[in-house]
Coordinates of C-alpha atoms and ligand atoms in Angstrom, one line a residue:
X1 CA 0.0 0.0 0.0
X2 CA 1.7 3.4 -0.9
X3 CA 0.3 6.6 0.1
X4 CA -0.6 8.9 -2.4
X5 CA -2.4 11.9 -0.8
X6 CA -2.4 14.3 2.1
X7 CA -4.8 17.3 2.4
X8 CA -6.4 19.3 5.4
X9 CA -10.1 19.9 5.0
X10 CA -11.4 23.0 6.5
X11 CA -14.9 23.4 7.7
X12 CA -16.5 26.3 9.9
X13 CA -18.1 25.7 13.2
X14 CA -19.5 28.1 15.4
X15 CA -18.8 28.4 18.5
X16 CA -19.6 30.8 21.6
X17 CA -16.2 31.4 23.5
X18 CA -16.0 31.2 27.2
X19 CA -13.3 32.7 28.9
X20 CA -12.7 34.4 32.6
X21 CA -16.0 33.5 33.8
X22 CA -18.4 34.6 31.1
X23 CA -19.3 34.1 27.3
X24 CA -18.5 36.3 24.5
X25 CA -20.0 37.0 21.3
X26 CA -20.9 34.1 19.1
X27 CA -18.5 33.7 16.4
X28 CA -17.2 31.0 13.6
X29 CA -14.1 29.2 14.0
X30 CA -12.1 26.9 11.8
X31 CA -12.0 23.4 12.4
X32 CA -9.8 20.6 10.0
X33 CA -9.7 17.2 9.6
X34 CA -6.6 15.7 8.3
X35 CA -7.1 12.6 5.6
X36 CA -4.4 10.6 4.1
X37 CA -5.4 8.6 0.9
X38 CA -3.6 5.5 -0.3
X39 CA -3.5 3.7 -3.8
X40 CA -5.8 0.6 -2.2
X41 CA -8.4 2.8 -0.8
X42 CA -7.6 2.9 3.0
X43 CA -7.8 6.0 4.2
X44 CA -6.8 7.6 7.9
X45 CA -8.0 10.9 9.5
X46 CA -7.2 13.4 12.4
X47 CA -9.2 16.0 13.6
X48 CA -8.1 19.0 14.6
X49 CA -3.7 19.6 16.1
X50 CA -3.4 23.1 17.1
X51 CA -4.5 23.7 20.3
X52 CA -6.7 21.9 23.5
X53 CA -7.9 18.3 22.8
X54 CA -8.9 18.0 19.1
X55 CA -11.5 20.8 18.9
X56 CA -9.1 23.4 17.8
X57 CA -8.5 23.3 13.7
X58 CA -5.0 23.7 12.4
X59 CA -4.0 27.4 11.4
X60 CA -3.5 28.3 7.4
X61 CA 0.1 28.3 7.8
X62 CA 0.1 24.2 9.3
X63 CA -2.5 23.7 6.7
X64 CA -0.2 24.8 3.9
X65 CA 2.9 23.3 5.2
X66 CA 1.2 20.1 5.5
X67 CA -0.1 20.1 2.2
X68 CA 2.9 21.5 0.8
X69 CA 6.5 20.2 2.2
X70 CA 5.2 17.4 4.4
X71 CA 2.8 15.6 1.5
X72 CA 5.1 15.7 -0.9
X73 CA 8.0 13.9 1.6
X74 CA 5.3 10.8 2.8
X75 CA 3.8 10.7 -1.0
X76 CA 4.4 6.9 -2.4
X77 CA 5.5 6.2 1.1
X78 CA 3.9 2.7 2.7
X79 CA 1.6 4.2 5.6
X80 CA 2.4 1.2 7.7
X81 CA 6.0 2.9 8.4
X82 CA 5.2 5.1 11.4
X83 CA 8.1 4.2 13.1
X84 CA 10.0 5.4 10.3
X85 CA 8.5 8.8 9.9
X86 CA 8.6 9.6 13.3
X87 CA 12.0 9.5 12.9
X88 CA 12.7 11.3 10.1
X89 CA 10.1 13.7 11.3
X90 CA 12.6 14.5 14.3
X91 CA 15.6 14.5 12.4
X92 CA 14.3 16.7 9.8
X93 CA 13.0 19.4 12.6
X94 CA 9.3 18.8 11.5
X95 CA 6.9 21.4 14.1
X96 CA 5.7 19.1 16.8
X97 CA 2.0 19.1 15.9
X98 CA 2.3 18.7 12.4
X99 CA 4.2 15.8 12.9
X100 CA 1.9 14.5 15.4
X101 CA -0.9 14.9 13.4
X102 CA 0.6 12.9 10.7
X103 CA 1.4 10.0 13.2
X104 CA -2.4 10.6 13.9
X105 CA -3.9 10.1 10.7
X106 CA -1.7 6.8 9.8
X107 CA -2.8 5.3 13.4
X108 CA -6.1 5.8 12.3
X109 CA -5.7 4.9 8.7
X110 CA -4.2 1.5 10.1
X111 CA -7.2 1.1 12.2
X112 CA -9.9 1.4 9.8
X113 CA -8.0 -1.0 7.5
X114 CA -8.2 -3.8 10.2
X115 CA -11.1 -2.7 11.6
X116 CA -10.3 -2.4 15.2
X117 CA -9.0 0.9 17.7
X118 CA -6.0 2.2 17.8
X119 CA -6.1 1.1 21.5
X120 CA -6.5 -2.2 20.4
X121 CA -3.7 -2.1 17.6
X122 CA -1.3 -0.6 20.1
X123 CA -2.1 -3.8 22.4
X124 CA -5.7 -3.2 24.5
X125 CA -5.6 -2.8 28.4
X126 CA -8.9 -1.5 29.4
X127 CA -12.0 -0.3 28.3
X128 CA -12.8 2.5 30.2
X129 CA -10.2 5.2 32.3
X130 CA -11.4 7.2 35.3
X131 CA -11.7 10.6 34.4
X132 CA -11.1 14.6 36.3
X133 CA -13.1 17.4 35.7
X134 CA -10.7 20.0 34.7
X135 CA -11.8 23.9 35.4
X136 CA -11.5 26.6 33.2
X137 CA -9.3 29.4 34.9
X138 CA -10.7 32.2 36.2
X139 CA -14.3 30.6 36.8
X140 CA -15.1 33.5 39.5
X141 CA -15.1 33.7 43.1
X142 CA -13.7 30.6 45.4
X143 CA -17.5 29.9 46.5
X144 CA -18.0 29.6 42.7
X145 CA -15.0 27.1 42.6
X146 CA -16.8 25.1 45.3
X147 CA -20.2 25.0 43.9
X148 CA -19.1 23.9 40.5
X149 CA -16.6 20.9 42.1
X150 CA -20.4 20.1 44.1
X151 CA -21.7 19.8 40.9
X152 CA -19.0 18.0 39.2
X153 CA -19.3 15.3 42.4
X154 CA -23.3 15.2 42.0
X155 CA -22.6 14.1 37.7
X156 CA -19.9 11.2 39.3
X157 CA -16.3 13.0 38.9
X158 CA -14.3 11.8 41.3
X159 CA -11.4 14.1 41.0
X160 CA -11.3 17.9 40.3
X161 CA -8.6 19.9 39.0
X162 CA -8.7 22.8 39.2
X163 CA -7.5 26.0 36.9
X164 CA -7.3 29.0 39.3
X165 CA -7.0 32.6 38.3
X166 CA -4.1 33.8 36.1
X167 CA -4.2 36.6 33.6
X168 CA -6.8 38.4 35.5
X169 CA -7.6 39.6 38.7
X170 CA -9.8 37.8 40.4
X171 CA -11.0 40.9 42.7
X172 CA -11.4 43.8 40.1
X173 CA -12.3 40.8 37.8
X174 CA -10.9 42.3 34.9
X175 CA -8.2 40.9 32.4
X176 CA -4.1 41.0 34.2
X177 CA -1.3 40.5 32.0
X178 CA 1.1 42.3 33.7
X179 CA 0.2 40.1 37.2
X180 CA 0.4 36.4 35.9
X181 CA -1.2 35.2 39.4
X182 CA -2.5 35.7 42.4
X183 CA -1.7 32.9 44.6
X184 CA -3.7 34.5 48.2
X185 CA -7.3 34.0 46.1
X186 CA -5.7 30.8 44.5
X187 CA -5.1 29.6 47.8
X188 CA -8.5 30.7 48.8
X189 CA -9.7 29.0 45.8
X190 CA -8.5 25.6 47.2
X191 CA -9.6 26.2 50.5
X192 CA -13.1 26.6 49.4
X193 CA -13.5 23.3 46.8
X194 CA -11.8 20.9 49.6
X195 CA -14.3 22.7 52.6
X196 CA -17.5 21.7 50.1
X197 CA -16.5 18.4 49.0
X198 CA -14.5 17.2 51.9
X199 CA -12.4 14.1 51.1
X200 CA -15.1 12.8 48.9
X201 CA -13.3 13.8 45.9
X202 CA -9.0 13.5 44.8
X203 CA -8.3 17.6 44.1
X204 CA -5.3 18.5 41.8
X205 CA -4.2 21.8 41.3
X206 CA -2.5 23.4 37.6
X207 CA -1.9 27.2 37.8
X208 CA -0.6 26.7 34.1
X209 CA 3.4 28.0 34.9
X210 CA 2.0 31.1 36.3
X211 CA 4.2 31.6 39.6
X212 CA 7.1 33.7 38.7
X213 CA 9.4 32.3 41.5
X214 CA 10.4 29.4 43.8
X215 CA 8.8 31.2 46.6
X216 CA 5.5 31.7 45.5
X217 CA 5.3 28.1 44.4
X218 CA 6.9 26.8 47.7
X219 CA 4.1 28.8 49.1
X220 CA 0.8 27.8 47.5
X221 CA 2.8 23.8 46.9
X222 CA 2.3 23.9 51.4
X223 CA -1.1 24.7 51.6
X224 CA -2.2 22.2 48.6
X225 CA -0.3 19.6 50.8
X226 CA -2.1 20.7 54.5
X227 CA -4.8 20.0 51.8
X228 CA -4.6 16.8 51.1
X229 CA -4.2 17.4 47.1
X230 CA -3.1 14.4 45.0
X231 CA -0.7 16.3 42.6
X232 CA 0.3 19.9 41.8
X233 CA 0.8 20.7 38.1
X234 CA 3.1 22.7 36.3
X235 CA 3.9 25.8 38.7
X236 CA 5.9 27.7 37.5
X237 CA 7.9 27.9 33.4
X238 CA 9.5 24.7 32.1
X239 CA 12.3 26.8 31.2
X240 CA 13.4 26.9 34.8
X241 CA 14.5 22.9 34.8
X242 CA 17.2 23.6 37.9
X243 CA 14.0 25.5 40.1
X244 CA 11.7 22.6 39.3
X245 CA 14.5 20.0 41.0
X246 CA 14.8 22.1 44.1
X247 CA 11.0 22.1 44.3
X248 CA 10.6 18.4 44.1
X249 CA 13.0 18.2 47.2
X250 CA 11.1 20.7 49.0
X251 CA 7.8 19.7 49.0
X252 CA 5.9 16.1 49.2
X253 CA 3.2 16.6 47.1
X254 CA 4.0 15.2 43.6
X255 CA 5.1 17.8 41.5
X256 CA 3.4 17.0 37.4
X257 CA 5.9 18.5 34.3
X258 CA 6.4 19.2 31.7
X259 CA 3.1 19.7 30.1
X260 CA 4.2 22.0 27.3
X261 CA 7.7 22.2 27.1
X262 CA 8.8 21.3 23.5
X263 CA 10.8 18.3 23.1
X264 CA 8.4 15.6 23.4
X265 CA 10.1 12.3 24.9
X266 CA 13.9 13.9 24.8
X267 CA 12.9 16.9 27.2
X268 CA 10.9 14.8 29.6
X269 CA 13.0 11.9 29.7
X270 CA 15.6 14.2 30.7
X271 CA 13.3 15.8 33.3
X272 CA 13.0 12.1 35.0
X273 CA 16.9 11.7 35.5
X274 CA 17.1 14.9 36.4
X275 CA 14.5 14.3 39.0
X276 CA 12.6 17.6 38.1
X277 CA 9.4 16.3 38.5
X278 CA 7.6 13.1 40.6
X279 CA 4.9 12.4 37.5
X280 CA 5.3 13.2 34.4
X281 CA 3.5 14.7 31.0
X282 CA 2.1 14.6 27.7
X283 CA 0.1 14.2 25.1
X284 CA -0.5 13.1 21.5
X285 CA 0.4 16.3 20.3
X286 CA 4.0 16.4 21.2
X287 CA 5.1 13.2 19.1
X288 CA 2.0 11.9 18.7
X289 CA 0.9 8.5 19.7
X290 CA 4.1 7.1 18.6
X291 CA 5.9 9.2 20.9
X292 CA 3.1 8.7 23.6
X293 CA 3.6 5.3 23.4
X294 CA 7.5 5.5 23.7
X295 CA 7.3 8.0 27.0
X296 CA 5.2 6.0 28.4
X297 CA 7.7 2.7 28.2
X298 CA 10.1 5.2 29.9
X299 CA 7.8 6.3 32.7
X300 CA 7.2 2.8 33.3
X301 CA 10.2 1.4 33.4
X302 CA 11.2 4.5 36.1
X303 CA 8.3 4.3 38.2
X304 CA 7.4 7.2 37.6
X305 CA 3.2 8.1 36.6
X306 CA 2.6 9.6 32.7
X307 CA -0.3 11.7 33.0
X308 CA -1.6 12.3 30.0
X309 CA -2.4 15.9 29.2
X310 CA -5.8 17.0 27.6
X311 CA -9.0 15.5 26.2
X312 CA -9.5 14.1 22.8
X313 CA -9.8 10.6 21.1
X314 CA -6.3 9.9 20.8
X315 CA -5.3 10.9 24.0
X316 CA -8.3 8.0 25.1
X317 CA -7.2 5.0 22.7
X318 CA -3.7 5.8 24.2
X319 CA -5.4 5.2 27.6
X320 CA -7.0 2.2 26.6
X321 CA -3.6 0.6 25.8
X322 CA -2.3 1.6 28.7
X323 CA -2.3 0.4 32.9
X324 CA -3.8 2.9 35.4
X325 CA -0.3 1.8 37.3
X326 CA 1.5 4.3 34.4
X327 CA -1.2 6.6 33.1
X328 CA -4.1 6.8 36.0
X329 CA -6.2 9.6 34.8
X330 CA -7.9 11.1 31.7
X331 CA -8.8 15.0 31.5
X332 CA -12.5 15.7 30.7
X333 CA -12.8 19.4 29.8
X334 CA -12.3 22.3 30.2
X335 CA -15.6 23.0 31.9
X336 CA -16.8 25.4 34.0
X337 CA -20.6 26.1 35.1
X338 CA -23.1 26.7 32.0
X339 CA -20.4 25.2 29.7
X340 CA -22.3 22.2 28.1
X341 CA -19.7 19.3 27.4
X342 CA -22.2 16.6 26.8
X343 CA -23.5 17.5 23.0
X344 CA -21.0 16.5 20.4
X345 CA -20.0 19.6 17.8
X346 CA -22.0 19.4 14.7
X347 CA -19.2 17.5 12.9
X348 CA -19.7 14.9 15.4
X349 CA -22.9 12.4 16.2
X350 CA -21.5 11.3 19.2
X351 CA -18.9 13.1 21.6
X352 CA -15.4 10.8 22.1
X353 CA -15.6 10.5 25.9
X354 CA -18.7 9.9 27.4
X355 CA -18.5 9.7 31.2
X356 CA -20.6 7.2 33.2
X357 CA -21.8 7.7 36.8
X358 CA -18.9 6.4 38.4
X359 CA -16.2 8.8 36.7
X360 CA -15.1 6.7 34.0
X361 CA -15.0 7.6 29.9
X362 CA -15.1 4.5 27.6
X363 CA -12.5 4.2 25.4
X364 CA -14.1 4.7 21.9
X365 CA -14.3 1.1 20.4
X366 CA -14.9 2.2 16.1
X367 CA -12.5 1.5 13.9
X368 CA -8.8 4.0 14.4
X369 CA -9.5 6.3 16.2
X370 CA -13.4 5.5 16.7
X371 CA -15.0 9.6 15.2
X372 CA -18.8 9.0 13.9
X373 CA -18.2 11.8 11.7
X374 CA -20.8 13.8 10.4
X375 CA -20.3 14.2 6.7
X376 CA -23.2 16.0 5.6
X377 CA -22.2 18.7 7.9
X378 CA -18.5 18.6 7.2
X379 CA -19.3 18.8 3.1
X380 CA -21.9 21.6 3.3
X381 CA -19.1 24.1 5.9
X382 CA -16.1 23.4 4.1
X383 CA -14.1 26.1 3.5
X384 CA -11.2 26.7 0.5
Ligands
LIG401 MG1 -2.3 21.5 32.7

């Protein structure tokens, strides 16, 4: 089998943005599905590669270098060969998503030929993965925090994570981009969710690399521990490798990093020996889930939990080939209160990750990557 096409369709979708606590104007984004075409009629998609989850199309510049430089290096190629792209990706100094997405779209195209999941193709380990609710930031005052983590409890999340504030003030409640954070209200924040669920729920806590130094991370990093919090994620920037060491030896709350430092499995398996971090992070759009697969090998063979970073199917068929021992959670979200998760987009008859009442997404069981897309929709929004 030889591959003989790669193209990004475009399609619009609209979508009302949420963002520090409230909705904005509806508007129309761009959303892109990514098919490969061979010469025996097999072919393998992948939604989306730019930002959270797959919701968030590629941009015109990653449409055009994939349809440009990249198709014409994987044209007459046999789609089978992941390994060997994913290597030549690397050495060639391919942008992380695109070659993620790539890596994607052969996964699936393998799993529709044989008719099976991805999870299942990588070797199956469970059906279903116990999920977190995972806040927006900035959802408004630390009673609000509490009232949505009640509500996330009452729908059968048994962990919350939670976003706090960062980019905005959480007293004037306007936007902040001078003041990154505000760690007395984040504490506040935390204070509030464990008071109104008590230990009924695991609480993890991700102000995104906002804390500008050690001490304000050493700070918060005590109270989340008096807490009782299961981990604390990515405090402060990933550039600061030698701060992030000091911090695991200070506190005993497991530190999570790198989420989005570049460098897929070489950065992090660097972070590991380095001992920068207790658990560590990724996800399928940092080496896709070839290099997935390969970090997670690594964690395991350290000891050492691979959290997998965001929603989206291929984050979940990675799951399902995967023991809770290495990779415990999956991340359902973002969500926040009014924000309606449940109904799939219109290019989808069925959302990817379904929760049940005891916390726990299937993993999708359809062929690759298991979309029910809807065509009809796709067709009649494309864009050029
Ligand atoms: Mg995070």
């Amino acid at each position: 089998m030889k591959i003989t096409d790669l193209q990004v369709i475009a399609f619009r979708v609209p979508r009302i943005p949420y963002s520090n606590g409230k909705w904005l104007d509806p508007t129309t984004v761009i959303q892109t599905l990514t098919k490969i075409s061979t010469d025996e009629g097999a072919e393998g998609y992948y939604l989306g590669g730019a930002g959270h989850g797959d919701q968030d199309g590629l941009s015109p510049a990653d449409r055009a270098a994939l349809e440009g430089g990249l198709k014409w290096r994987v044209v007459g190629q046999d789609p089978f060969d992941r390994e060997k792209f994913w290597h030549w990706m690397w050495v060639a100094n391919v942008q992380e998503n695109l070659l993620s997405v790539l890596d994607m779209a052969l996964w699936d195209l393998q799993g529709r030929t044989f008719g099976v999941p991805v999870h299942k193709l990588l070797g199956g380990c469970r059906e279903r993965v116990k999920a977190y609710g995972s806040t927006y930031p900035n959802m408004g005052t630390p009673e609000d925090y509490a009232e949505h983590a009640a509500a996330c409890l009452a729908q059968g999340y048994k962990h919350y994570k939670i976003h706090p504030y960062y980019f905005w003030d959480p007293v004037t409640k306007q936007p902040d981009p001078g003041r990154p954070s505000h760690i007395e209200q984040d504490i506040e924040v935390c204070r509030a969710v464990r008071a109104r669920v008590g230990e009924r729920m695991v609480l993890s806590f991700d102000p995104w690399g906002t804390y500008r130094t050690y001490e304000e991370a050493v700070k918060v990093g005590r109270e989340l521990e008096r807490l009782n919090f299961y981990w604390y994620e990515h405090p402060m920037s990933e550039y600061r490798v030698a701060a992030y060491e000091k911090l695991c030896q200070e506190l005993s709350i497991p530190i999570l990093s790198p989420e989005i430092a570049a460098g897929s499995i070489y950065t992090r398996a660097d972070w590991i020996r380095r001992g920068a971090s207790d658990m560590s992070r990724i996800d399928v759009l940092r080496g896709g889930i070839t290099g997935v697969k390969k970090m997670v090998s690594i964690c395991e063979a350290y000891g050492v939990k691979c959290e997998i970073h965001m929603s989206g199917f291929a984050n979940l068929q990675m799951l399902g080939a995967t023991s809770e021992d290495v990779c415990e959670y999956y991340e359902r979200g973002l969500l926040a209160p009014g924000v309606d998760y449940e109904t799939p987009p219109p290019y989808l008859k069925a959302i990817g990750d379904p929760m049940d009442s005891e916390g726990y997404v299937q993993v999708p069981q359809g062929p690759g990557m298991g979309y029910q897309l809807n065509w009809d929709y796709i067709n009649e929004n494309k864009v050029k």
